[in-house]
Amino acid sequence: MTARRIAITAHALANALGQRGSEVLDKVFSGVSAFGPSSFELSFAVPVGEMHDLPPAHELDSMDDTRILRVALCAARQLQESVSATIQRYGAERVALVVGSCTGGLQQTELAFAELRQGARPAFYDHDRQHPLHRTAEALAGYFGVRGRVLSVSTACSSSALAMDSARRLLRSGLADAVVVAGVDSLCRLTLYGFHALGVLSTSATRPFAADREGITLAEGAAFLLLDAHADSDVYFTGFGCSSDAHHLSAPDPQGRGMLAAMRAALTDAGLQRVDHVNAHGTGTPQNDRAESQALRELFGAELPITSTKSSTGHLLGAGGATEAIVAIESLRRQLVPPTIGSTTTDAELGVQVVRSPRPLAMQHVLSNSFGFGGSNASLVFSR
Amino acid sequence: MPHSSSPAEPGAPRELGTLTVLGHAFFAPRFASVADALVEAHRQSMAPVFALVEGRLRRFTSLVTQMHLEVAGQALAHAGVAARDVHPVFTSAYGETATTVTLLEGIHDAHVASAARFPQSVHNTPSGLFSIATGNQHPASVLAAGEAGFAAGMLEALDLLGDGKGPVLLTAVDDRIPSVLRSHAPGEALAMALVLATDGPATAPRLTLRSGVGAQLPTDDDSLAASPQRFALRLLDHLTRLPTSASATDDLPIEPVGRHSLSVQVRLP
């Protein structure tokens, strides 16, 4: 195995579609969503992908029993055995952990905020322990028993895609033999109100690449991947590309130039000219889908099968990159392109081929896109 | 950096690589210099100029973002490197906490979030504005690792340079924690930046990164002890005192003593 091909030896998922990875993936590949009304106190009504009946984070200290860690542990528990075996093989100091997240423990601060503003300090709240981004990573490292380098990457909706690159760097530099990569975000009022203020929330389930698409459906979830520098696997992480739009903080470059640059860089990194399928960022906003389609057309032409599984999972913010990486990996394993649901027709102006029902396809390479606020663009390539 | 093809021995001190400092910068609203910060000699609070960003882009920016951009501009000028050419690595433990609090207040009071402020609540707001203001389209690394954030940034910089991607702009910035969230020891608002390369002028300081050494910082007073950027501050202190201080052969820690204990040896060629 060359230094550039990184084995994915295990993965785990949890989101509104289910708290077991197999359940989530079966629903994604068969074209099922789980959107419903939000239980958060809002002055508007939109569908969201909310996880219900979250088990408490009983394995952690009670002060770490926050929403984001409950979400994270739903997936982390599925990976524990694999991580333990990896730690046994290499030693805990040689296994690192990188988390991609946007919100960290923000929802915990929201719960406490009314009292905090009155000058009270609720017993359940500790800013330093719960709010900062790095606390999620530290708590997960403690849960797994990982004693290698621990860090968080936060570039909005591309966070866990960039976390994959940070993990790969740790492996290639010899600072770790294995890395647990996680993408985790929980719903919170701030993100719901914020995206609502920007006018990009869909009033009904998101419809990526459809002519009548309105916007995104926010969701929460966690995705974990175990990367191993020395193992063999049937699917490898083979390429990464990234760019900055240098255009706008919250809107993509309408020409998709930064997106194109990231995809090109990923292909170059993987030593490829083409891939067989793209798991698009596909948020369902008019702007993203138009810009991304332009970039996809320019790079791959109009016939490459693309899909947006955000139509099933919702927009998982920082967890999206890792979630869609797992879907890309499973697309290769199943030789099956998952569908984009929510609409049966694609906006003809976009000029791309969007897969609308599960499609068997012989695939060797899949590319997955994640683009975020601040113009952060990331593309990952996975190969059999 | 060499690529590993087999498991390495854990725990033993080892040298990871050497970086060249082309430029550095410091800003703190309440301190005129690194030396003043270390002895907590306060001044009347000053706002950053952050000249890299002009016009409407400056609106609604937080102090954290302004400080990132202030030291980025200063360090680039010190290094004589164009902003468009660097690979940025931005690190912060707490990020846009003040903007988050403002948004939470709006939601709590009026059930509304500011559409202008919300995009500036993400941890990568400074890197986004940096790229827009300067036209820099290189990928930006944006890291959060608490007190180990500066060390994580140094490792990222070392790896980027090893990949032929340089020079690297590394920022390490945090604001005080808003009193509504933490009533004690809010820390100090501190901002530092380095412009790093593989090679540089003969007079440029060299930083050799080492792991597993276990050096510790001297004990700081409360406000500095509560600041996650105190490790970067200590390194800047050494750089700003060169060449009058002796070249360090001792290891200067850049993260808390613990699993990996990353440290730096500073040398003048």
Short mmCIF file of N, CA and C in Angstrom, two decimals, chain B residues 4 14 22 39 44 50 62 66 80 91 111 132 149 157 159 172 181 186 188 190 199 204 207 211 214 223 239:
data_model
loop_
_atom_site.label_atom_id
_atom_site.label_comp_id
_atom_site.label_asym_id
_atom_site.label_seq_id
_atom_site.Cartn_x
_atom_site.Cartn_y
_atom_site.Cartn_z
N SER B 4 5.47 7.31 7.14
CA SER B 4 5.71 6.09 7.91
C SER B 4 5.15 4.89 7.18
N ARG B 14 11.30 12.58 20.18
CA ARG B 14 11.84 12.57 18.82
C ARG B 14 11.66 13.91 18.14
N LEU B 22 9.68 33.37 8.99
CA LEU B 22 9.91 34.52 8.11
C LEU B 22 9.37 35.81 8.74
N VAL B 39 3.86 40.12 31.93
CA VAL B 39 3.85 40.65 33.30
C VAL B 39 2.52 41.33 33.59
N GLN B 44 -4.62 51.08 28.29
CA GLN B 44 -6.01 51.34 27.92
C GLN B 44 -6.33 50.53 26.67
N PHE B 50 -6.77 45.95 11.70
CA PHE B 50 -7.00 44.89 10.69
C PHE B 50 -7.19 45.46 9.29
N SER B 62 -16.19 40.23 14.71
CA SER B 62 -15.95 40.14 16.14
C SER B 62 -14.51 40.53 16.44
N GLN B 66 -11.21 40.14 14.09
CA GLN B 66 -10.36 41.31 13.85
C GLN B 66 -8.92 41.04 14.28
N GLY B 80 7.42 39.96 4.52
CA GLY B 80 7.53 40.38 3.13
C GLY B 80 6.91 39.36 2.19
N THR B 91 -5.94 28.97 14.14
CA THR B 91 -6.27 28.19 15.34
C THR B 91 -6.89 29.09 16.40
N HIS B 111 -36.82 36.17 19.34
CA HIS B 111 -37.03 35.02 18.44
C HIS B 111 -36.56 35.34 17.02
N ILE B 132 -11.48 36.19 1.30
CA ILE B 132 -12.25 37.15 0.50
C ILE B 132 -11.48 38.45 0.36
N GLY B 149 -4.11 23.75 20.77
CA GLY B 149 -4.41 24.24 19.43
C GLY B 149 -3.22 24.79 18.69
N ALA B 157 1.31 23.03 10.00
CA ALA B 157 2.23 23.84 9.20
C ALA B 157 3.41 23.00 8.74
N ASP B 159 3.54 19.82 8.30
CA ASP B 159 3.13 18.87 7.28
C ASP B 159 2.88 19.55 5.94
N ALA B 172 -2.86 32.20 16.02
CA ALA B 172 -3.31 31.62 17.29
C ALA B 172 -3.98 32.73 18.07
N LEU B 181 -21.14 33.69 30.19
CA LEU B 181 -20.87 32.25 30.09
C LEU B 181 -19.93 31.74 31.17
N PRO B 186 -11.83 35.15 32.94
CA PRO B 186 -12.20 35.16 31.52
C PRO B 186 -11.02 34.98 30.59
N GLU B 188 -7.31 36.32 28.79
CA GLU B 188 -6.91 37.55 28.12
C GLU B 188 -7.13 37.38 26.62
N LEU B 190 -5.73 37.51 23.27
CA LEU B 190 -4.35 37.46 22.75
C LEU B 190 -4.38 36.98 21.31
N ASP B 199 12.65 27.09 4.25
CA ASP B 199 13.93 27.80 4.29
C ASP B 199 13.68 29.29 4.31
N ALA B 204 16.98 34.36 9.75
CA ALA B 204 15.65 33.95 10.22
C ALA B 204 15.76 32.85 11.26
N LEU B 207 12.84 26.91 14.04
CA LEU B 207 12.11 26.24 15.11
C LEU B 207 12.14 24.74 14.84
N SER B 211 8.75 16.09 20.04
CA SER B 211 7.65 15.53 20.83
C SER B 211 8.20 14.67 21.95
N GLY B 214 8.39 16.73 27.44
CA GLY B 214 7.84 16.91 28.79
C GLY B 214 8.23 18.19 29.48
N SER B 223 -4.95 35.38 34.98
CA SER B 223 -5.56 35.71 33.70
C SER B 223 -4.81 35.05 32.55
N LEU B 239 10.92 34.83 20.41
CA LEU B 239 11.25 35.34 19.07
C LEU B 239 11.49 36.85 19.10
#
